């Protein structure tokens, strides 16, 4: 297992639509293990393959609370089969846009179908933080970021700050919040 560098916004790979997973083999399982290790180390509660530069429709997540056992999930070709009419706000973050948070309104519950790492079809209803996270990660597979739900001005402010962070990192200028492992 290894920790992979996480792409930072803006990056064209974070705006592209990922391709369906077709091979349920050892290399897919290795990618999922690496993504989970990268997510836990970040730390984060989800990660999509495009965030590590792999343009495949694979996401991982674990939104279990600190007092619950870990529940690492890997979902290939996830699709939202049903969304609740009831929506709710959540202050979202993104490992590709570190230190920026904004309220996004999404359906409170969703039913998701996917293929697991053994190639078996799965379906599950997600609620609460799990529902927020799975929708955020599926958005990544479609080249959509949480800042795309914001107005042009807010999105522009965040994007310019991220461009500066990436310039500073490229010049190896220390940044108060770290991020030295990010891929530029
Ligand atoms: O996809 C990503 O960039 C990961 C992202 C997932 C996410 C967070 C919040 C709402 C929706 C989706 C993160 O994990 S950001 C980090 C984070 O939220 C967190 C980190 C440590 C503990 C708890 C949360
Ligand atoms: Zn994200």
PDB file of C-alpha atoms and ligand atoms in Angstrom:
ATOM      1  CA  UNK A   1       0.000   0.000   0.000  1.00  0.00           C
ATOM      2  CA  UNK A   2       1.180   3.507  -0.643  1.00  0.00           C
ATOM      3  CA  UNK A   3       0.055   7.065  -0.141  1.00  0.00           C
ATOM      4  CA  UNK A   4      -0.534   8.845  -3.442  1.00  0.00           C
ATOM      5  CA  UNK A   5      -0.243  12.612  -3.946  1.00  0.00           C
ATOM      6  CA  UNK A   6      -3.611  14.395  -4.101  1.00  0.00           C
ATOM      7  CA  UNK A   7      -4.167  16.787  -7.023  1.00  0.00           C
ATOM      8  CA  UNK A   8      -4.947  20.364  -6.095  1.00  0.00           C
ATOM      9  CA  UNK A   9      -7.559  22.595  -7.762  1.00  0.00           C
ATOM     10  CA  UNK A  10      -7.274  24.014 -10.374  1.00  0.00           C
ATOM     11  CA  UNK A  11      -6.248  20.993 -12.442  1.00  0.00           C
ATOM     12  CA  UNK A  12      -7.858  19.854 -15.725  1.00  0.00           C
ATOM     13  CA  UNK A  13      -8.043  16.271 -14.406  1.00  0.00           C
ATOM     14  CA  UNK A  14     -10.423  17.461 -11.665  1.00  0.00           C
ATOM     15  CA  UNK A  15     -12.762  18.886 -14.347  1.00  0.00           C
ATOM     16  CA  UNK A  16     -12.862  15.765 -16.573  1.00  0.00           C
ATOM     17  CA  UNK A  17     -15.426  12.931 -16.628  1.00  0.00           C
ATOM     18  CA  UNK A  18     -13.875   9.641 -15.427  1.00  0.00           C
ATOM     19  CA  UNK A  19     -14.206   6.371 -17.388  1.00  0.00           C
ATOM     20  CA  UNK A  20     -16.153   3.311 -16.111  1.00  0.00           C
ATOM     21  CA  UNK A  21     -14.190   0.564 -14.351  1.00  0.00           C
ATOM     22  CA  UNK A  22     -14.166  -2.541 -16.583  1.00  0.00           C
ATOM     23  CA  UNK A  23     -11.539  -4.804 -14.941  1.00  0.00           C
ATOM     24  CA  UNK A  24     -12.148  -6.064 -11.397  1.00  0.00           C
ATOM     25  CA  UNK A  25      -8.615  -7.281 -10.888  1.00  0.00           C
ATOM     26  CA  UNK A  26      -5.635  -6.995  -8.543  1.00  0.00           C
ATOM     27  CA  UNK A  27      -4.662  -3.577  -9.901  1.00  0.00           C
ATOM     28  CA  UNK A  28      -8.130  -2.182  -9.054  1.00  0.00           C
ATOM     29  CA  UNK A  29      -7.845  -3.617  -5.524  1.00  0.00           C
ATOM     30  CA  UNK A  30      -4.359  -2.059  -5.170  1.00  0.00           C
ATOM     31  CA  UNK A  31      -5.685   1.325  -6.328  1.00  0.00           C
ATOM     32  CA  UNK A  32      -8.580   1.115  -3.821  1.00  0.00           C
ATOM     33  CA  UNK A  33      -6.167   0.184  -0.977  1.00  0.00           C
ATOM     34  CA  UNK A  34      -3.870   3.083  -1.884  1.00  0.00           C
ATOM     35  CA  UNK A  35      -6.826   5.483  -2.035  1.00  0.00           C
ATOM     36  CA  UNK A  36      -8.080   4.365   1.389  1.00  0.00           C
ATOM     37  CA  UNK A  37      -4.608   4.746   2.899  1.00  0.00           C
ATOM     38  CA  UNK A  38      -4.268   8.184   1.275  1.00  0.00           C
ATOM     39  CA  UNK A  39      -7.736   9.199   2.563  1.00  0.00           C
ATOM     40  CA  UNK A  40      -7.082   8.044   6.154  1.00  0.00           C
ATOM     41  CA  UNK A  41      -3.679   9.739   6.189  1.00  0.00           C
ATOM     42  CA  UNK A  42      -4.953  13.093   4.811  1.00  0.00           C
ATOM     43  CA  UNK A  43      -7.197  12.830   6.923  1.00  0.00           C
ATOM     44  CA  UNK A  44     -10.451  12.703   4.998  1.00  0.00           C
ATOM     45  CA  UNK A  45     -13.748  10.846   4.845  1.00  0.00           C
ATOM     46  CA  UNK A  46     -13.781  10.204   1.082  1.00  0.00           C
ATOM     47  CA  UNK A  47     -11.620  10.226  -2.025  1.00  0.00           C
ATOM     48  CA  UNK A  48     -12.278   9.805  -5.755  1.00  0.00           C
ATOM     49  CA  UNK A  49      -9.777   8.263  -8.184  1.00  0.00           C
ATOM     50  CA  UNK A  50      -9.424  11.471 -10.292  1.00  0.00           C
ATOM     51  CA  UNK A  51      -8.092  13.220  -7.156  1.00  0.00           C
ATOM     52  CA  UNK A  52      -5.045  10.934  -7.386  1.00  0.00           C
ATOM     53  CA  UNK A  53      -4.846  11.396 -11.152  1.00  0.00           C
ATOM     54  CA  UNK A  54      -6.548   8.116 -12.116  1.00  0.00           C
ATOM     55  CA  UNK A  55      -9.472   8.808 -14.472  1.00  0.00           C
ATOM     56  CA  UNK A  56     -11.568   5.774 -13.394  1.00  0.00           C
ATOM     57  CA  UNK A  57     -14.992   5.728 -11.773  1.00  0.00           C
ATOM     58  CA  UNK A  58     -13.814   4.513  -8.358  1.00  0.00           C
ATOM     59  CA  UNK A  59     -14.467   6.177  -5.002  1.00  0.00           C
ATOM     60  CA  UNK A  60     -13.615   5.251  -1.437  1.00  0.00           C
ATOM     61  CA  UNK A  61     -15.131   6.542   1.772  1.00  0.00           C
ATOM     62  CA  UNK A  62     -15.433   5.981   5.504  1.00  0.00           C
ATOM     63  CA  UNK A  63     -17.700   8.357   7.405  1.00  0.00           C
ATOM     64  CA  UNK A  64     -17.785   6.266  10.591  1.00  0.00           C
ATOM     65  CA  UNK A  65     -17.522   8.292  13.799  1.00  0.00           C
ATOM     66  CA  UNK A  66     -14.475   8.056  16.074  1.00  0.00           C
ATOM     67  CA  UNK A  67     -16.494   5.898  18.517  1.00  0.00           C
ATOM     68  CA  UNK A  68     -17.564   3.452  15.781  1.00  0.00           C
ATOM     69  CA  UNK A  69     -15.565   0.706  14.056  1.00  0.00           C
ATOM     70  CA  UNK A  70     -13.963   1.738  10.772  1.00  0.00           C
ATOM     71  CA  UNK A  71     -16.119   1.045   7.673  1.00  0.00           C
ATOM     72  CA  UNK A  72     -13.902   1.435   4.597  1.00  0.00           C
ATOM     73  CA  UNK A  73     -15.984   1.266   1.394  1.00  0.00           C
ATOM     74  CA  UNK A  74     -14.780   1.090  -2.221  1.00  0.00           C
ATOM     75  CA  UNK A  75     -17.425   1.751  -4.891  1.00  0.00           C
ATOM     76  CA  UNK A  76     -16.776   1.215  -8.616  1.00  0.00           C
ATOM     77  CA  UNK A  77     -19.158   2.776 -11.138  1.00  0.00           C
ATOM     78  CA  UNK A  78     -21.413   4.269  -8.418  1.00  0.00           C
ATOM     79  CA  UNK A  79     -24.763   5.660  -9.533  1.00  0.00           C
ATOM     80  CA  UNK A  80     -27.476   7.456  -7.623  1.00  0.00           C
ATOM     81  CA  UNK A  81     -30.611   5.361  -8.140  1.00  0.00           C
ATOM     82  CA  UNK A  82     -32.865   7.453  -5.883  1.00  0.00           C
ATOM     83  CA  UNK A  83     -32.637  10.836  -4.105  1.00  0.00           C
ATOM     84  CA  UNK A  84     -34.878  12.111  -1.309  1.00  0.00           C
ATOM     85  CA  UNK A  85     -36.953  15.194  -2.024  1.00  0.00           C
ATOM     86  CA  UNK A  86     -35.872  16.579   1.324  1.00  0.00           C
ATOM     87  CA  UNK A  87     -32.625  18.509   1.075  1.00  0.00           C
ATOM     88  CA  UNK A  88     -30.257  19.870   3.689  1.00  0.00           C
ATOM     89  CA  UNK A  89     -27.120  22.020   3.980  1.00  0.00           C
ATOM     90  CA  UNK A  90     -23.658  20.793   4.991  1.00  0.00           C
ATOM     91  CA  UNK A  91     -20.402  22.730   5.290  1.00  0.00           C
ATOM     92  CA  UNK A  92     -18.278  20.752   2.796  1.00  0.00           C
ATOM     93  CA  UNK A  93     -14.534  20.566   2.379  1.00  0.00           C
ATOM     94  CA  UNK A  94     -12.372  18.896  -0.248  1.00  0.00           C
ATOM     95  CA  UNK A  95      -8.894  17.413  -0.069  1.00  0.00           C
ATOM     96  CA  UNK A  96      -8.191  19.016  -3.483  1.00  0.00           C
ATOM     97  CA  UNK A  97      -9.191  22.454  -2.110  1.00  0.00           C
ATOM     98  CA  UNK A  98      -7.609  22.391   1.365  1.00  0.00           C
ATOM     99  CA  UNK A  99      -8.652  24.921   4.020  1.00  0.00           C
ATOM    100  CA  UNK A 100     -11.748  26.112   2.148  1.00  0.00           C
ATOM    101  CA  UNK A 101     -15.252  25.203   3.272  1.00  0.00           C
ATOM    102  CA  UNK A 102     -18.692  26.189   2.006  1.00  0.00           C
ATOM    103  CA  UNK A 103     -22.302  25.222   2.561  1.00  0.00           C
ATOM    104  CA  UNK A 104     -23.766  22.990  -0.144  1.00  0.00           C
ATOM    105  CA  UNK A 105     -27.422  21.903  -0.222  1.00  0.00           C
ATOM    106  CA  UNK A 106     -28.025  18.313  -1.368  1.00  0.00           C
ATOM    107  CA  UNK A 107     -30.682  15.577  -0.990  1.00  0.00           C
ATOM    108  CA  UNK A 108     -30.580  14.290   2.608  1.00  0.00           C
ATOM    109  CA  UNK A 109     -30.731  10.611   1.568  1.00  0.00           C
ATOM    110  CA  UNK A 110     -29.736   8.723  -1.572  1.00  0.00           C
ATOM    111  CA  UNK A 111     -29.777   5.132  -2.773  1.00  0.00           C
ATOM    112  CA  UNK A 112     -26.606   4.219  -4.619  1.00  0.00           C
ATOM    113  CA  UNK A 113     -25.801   1.224  -6.817  1.00  0.00           C
ATOM    114  CA  UNK A 114     -22.215   0.184  -7.451  1.00  0.00           C
ATOM    115  CA  UNK A 115     -19.926  -2.757  -8.186  1.00  0.00           C
ATOM    116  CA  UNK A 116     -17.670  -3.915  -5.358  1.00  0.00           C
ATOM    117  CA  UNK A 117     -14.022  -4.945  -5.729  1.00  0.00           C
ATOM    118  CA  UNK A 118     -15.056  -8.564  -6.368  1.00  0.00           C
ATOM    119  CA  UNK A 119     -17.298  -7.474  -9.244  1.00  0.00           C
ATOM    120  CA  UNK A 120     -20.547  -7.970  -7.272  1.00  0.00           C
ATOM    121  CA  UNK A 121     -23.467  -5.538  -7.697  1.00  0.00           C
ATOM    122  CA  UNK A 122     -24.412  -3.633  -4.511  1.00  0.00           C
ATOM    123  CA  UNK A 123     -27.157  -1.194  -3.537  1.00  0.00           C
ATOM    124  CA  UNK A 124     -27.433   0.814  -0.307  1.00  0.00           C
ATOM    125  CA  UNK A 125     -29.291   3.765   1.139  1.00  0.00           C
ATOM    126  CA  UNK A 126     -27.029   6.466   2.596  1.00  0.00           C
ATOM    127  CA  UNK A 127     -28.093   9.180   5.032  1.00  0.00           C
ATOM    128  CA  UNK A 128     -26.462  11.956   7.028  1.00  0.00           C
ATOM    129  CA  UNK A 129     -22.745  12.513   6.414  1.00  0.00           C
ATOM    130  CA  UNK A 130     -22.562   9.286   4.339  1.00  0.00           C
ATOM    131  CA  UNK A 131     -25.134  10.749   1.910  1.00  0.00           C
ATOM    132  CA  UNK A 132     -23.268  14.076   1.694  1.00  0.00           C
ATOM    133  CA  UNK A 133     -19.957  12.319   1.114  1.00  0.00           C
ATOM    134  CA  UNK A 134     -21.129   9.827  -1.532  1.00  0.00           C
ATOM    135  CA  UNK A 135     -22.728  12.667  -3.544  1.00  0.00           C
ATOM    136  CA  UNK A 136     -19.540  14.776  -3.238  1.00  0.00           C
ATOM    137  CA  UNK A 137     -17.416  11.823  -4.438  1.00  0.00           C
ATOM    138  CA  UNK A 138     -19.719  10.948  -7.373  1.00  0.00           C
ATOM    139  CA  UNK A 139     -19.540  14.616  -8.385  1.00  0.00           C
ATOM    140  CA  UNK A 140     -15.733  14.209  -8.590  1.00  0.00           C
ATOM    141  CA  UNK A 141     -16.228  11.390 -11.134  1.00  0.00           C
ATOM    142  CA  UNK A 142     -18.214  13.841 -13.268  1.00  0.00           C
ATOM    143  CA  UNK A 143     -15.643  16.630 -13.030  1.00  0.00           C
ATOM    144  CA  UNK A 144     -17.700  18.624 -10.536  1.00  0.00           C
ATOM    145  CA  UNK A 145     -16.306  20.232  -7.378  1.00  0.00           C
ATOM    146  CA  UNK A 146     -18.238  21.568  -4.382  1.00  0.00           C
ATOM    147  CA  UNK A 147     -17.203  25.113  -5.343  1.00  0.00           C
ATOM    148  CA  UNK A 148     -19.220  24.677  -8.576  1.00  0.00           C
ATOM    149  CA  UNK A 149     -22.337  25.007  -6.371  1.00  0.00           C
ATOM    150  CA  UNK A 150     -21.203  28.479  -5.247  1.00  0.00           C
ATOM    151  CA  UNK A 151     -21.654  31.798  -7.010  1.00  0.00           C
ATOM    152  CA  UNK A 152     -19.045  33.009  -9.509  1.00  0.00           C
ATOM    153  CA  UNK A 153     -17.487  35.509  -7.102  1.00  0.00           C
ATOM    154  CA  UNK A 154     -16.975  33.062  -4.195  1.00  0.00           C
ATOM    155  CA  UNK A 155     -15.691  30.377  -6.585  1.00  0.00           C
ATOM    156  CA  UNK A 156     -13.277  32.876  -8.165  1.00  0.00           C
ATOM    157  CA  UNK A 157     -11.912  33.975  -4.769  1.00  0.00           C
ATOM    158  CA  UNK A 158     -11.224  30.350  -3.751  1.00  0.00           C
ATOM    159  CA  UNK A 159      -9.695  29.502  -7.146  1.00  0.00           C
ATOM    160  CA  UNK A 160      -7.324  32.491  -7.012  1.00  0.00           C
ATOM    161  CA  UNK A 161      -6.232  31.535  -3.463  1.00  0.00           C
ATOM    162  CA  UNK A 162      -5.606  27.983  -4.651  1.00  0.00           C
ATOM    163  CA  UNK A 163      -3.574  29.241  -7.639  1.00  0.00           C
ATOM    164  CA  UNK A 164      -1.414  31.225  -5.198  1.00  0.00           C
ATOM    165  CA  UNK A 165      -0.997  28.189  -2.920  1.00  0.00           C
ATOM    166  CA  UNK A 166       0.136  26.124  -5.919  1.00  0.00           C
ATOM    167  CA  UNK A 167       2.565  28.861  -7.031  1.00  0.00           C
ATOM    168  CA  UNK A 168       4.017  29.027  -3.485  1.00  0.00           C
ATOM    169  CA  UNK A 169       4.343  25.240  -3.348  1.00  0.00           C
ATOM    170  CA  UNK A 170       6.055  25.183  -6.766  1.00  0.00           C
ATOM    171  CA  UNK A 171       8.581  27.720  -5.449  1.00  0.00           C
ATOM    172  CA  UNK A 172       8.851  25.667  -2.236  1.00  0.00           C
ATOM    173  CA  UNK A 173       7.772  28.712  -0.275  1.00  0.00           C
ATOM    174  CA  UNK A 174       6.581  27.497   3.143  1.00  0.00           C
ATOM    175  CA  UNK A 175       2.817  27.840   3.565  1.00  0.00           C
ATOM    176  CA  UNK A 176       1.364  28.255   7.085  1.00  0.00           C
ATOM    177  CA  UNK A 177      -0.903  25.223   6.593  1.00  0.00           C
ATOM    178  CA  UNK A 178       1.578  22.778   5.050  1.00  0.00           C
ATOM    179  CA  UNK A 179       0.426  20.834   1.946  1.00  0.00           C
ATOM    180  CA  UNK A 180       4.008  20.026   0.971  1.00  0.00           C
ATOM    181  CA  UNK A 181       2.987  16.554  -0.290  1.00  0.00           C
ATOM    182  CA  UNK A 182       0.464  17.865  -2.812  1.00  0.00           C
ATOM    183  CA  UNK A 183       0.936  17.127  -6.487  1.00  0.00           C
ATOM    184  CA  UNK A 184       1.186  20.275  -8.576  1.00  0.00           C
TER     185      UNK A 184
HETATM  186  O1  LIG B   1     -13.450  14.184  -1.733  1.00  0.00           O
HETATM  187  C1  LIG B   1     -12.741  14.788  -0.927  1.00  0.00           C
HETATM  188  O2  LIG B   1     -12.108  15.758  -1.286  1.00  0.00           O
HETATM  189  C2  LIG B   1     -12.699  14.338   0.489  1.00  0.00           C
HETATM  190  C3  LIG B   1     -13.584  15.187   1.394  1.00  0.00           C
HETATM  191  C4  LIG B   1     -14.956  14.538   1.468  1.00  0.00           C
HETATM  192  C5  LIG B   1     -16.058  15.386   2.006  1.00  0.00           C
HETATM  193  C6  LIG B   1     -15.935  16.169   3.115  1.00  0.00           C
HETATM  194  C7  LIG B   1     -16.994  16.918   3.597  1.00  0.00           C
HETATM  195  C8  LIG B   1     -18.185  16.862   2.971  1.00  0.00           C
HETATM  196  C9  LIG B   1     -18.314  16.094   1.859  1.00  0.00           C
HETATM  197  C10 LIG B   1     -17.258  15.332   1.378  1.00  0.00           C
HETATM  198  C11 LIG B   1     -12.939  15.234   2.765  1.00  0.00           C
HETATM  199  O3  LIG B   1     -12.772  14.252   3.394  1.00  0.00           O
HETATM  200  S1  LIG B   1     -12.452  16.785   3.348  1.00  0.00           S
HETATM  201  C12 LIG B   1     -11.871  16.432   4.998  1.00  0.00           C
HETATM  202  C13 LIG B   1     -12.968  16.234   5.973  1.00  0.00           C
HETATM  203  O4  LIG B   1     -14.096  16.598   5.723  1.00  0.00           O
HETATM  204  C14 LIG B   1     -12.709  15.588   7.281  1.00  0.00           C
HETATM  205  C15 LIG B   1     -11.439  15.315   7.703  1.00  0.00           C
HETATM  206  C16 LIG B   1     -11.212  14.704   8.915  1.00  0.00           C
HETATM  207  C17 LIG B   1     -12.269  14.375   9.722  1.00  0.00           C
HETATM  208  C18 LIG B   1     -13.544  14.663   9.319  1.00  0.00           C
HETATM  209  C19 LIG B   1     -13.767  15.261   8.097  1.00  0.00           C
HETATM  210 ZN1  LIG B   2     -13.521  16.574  -2.876  1.00  0.00          ZN
END
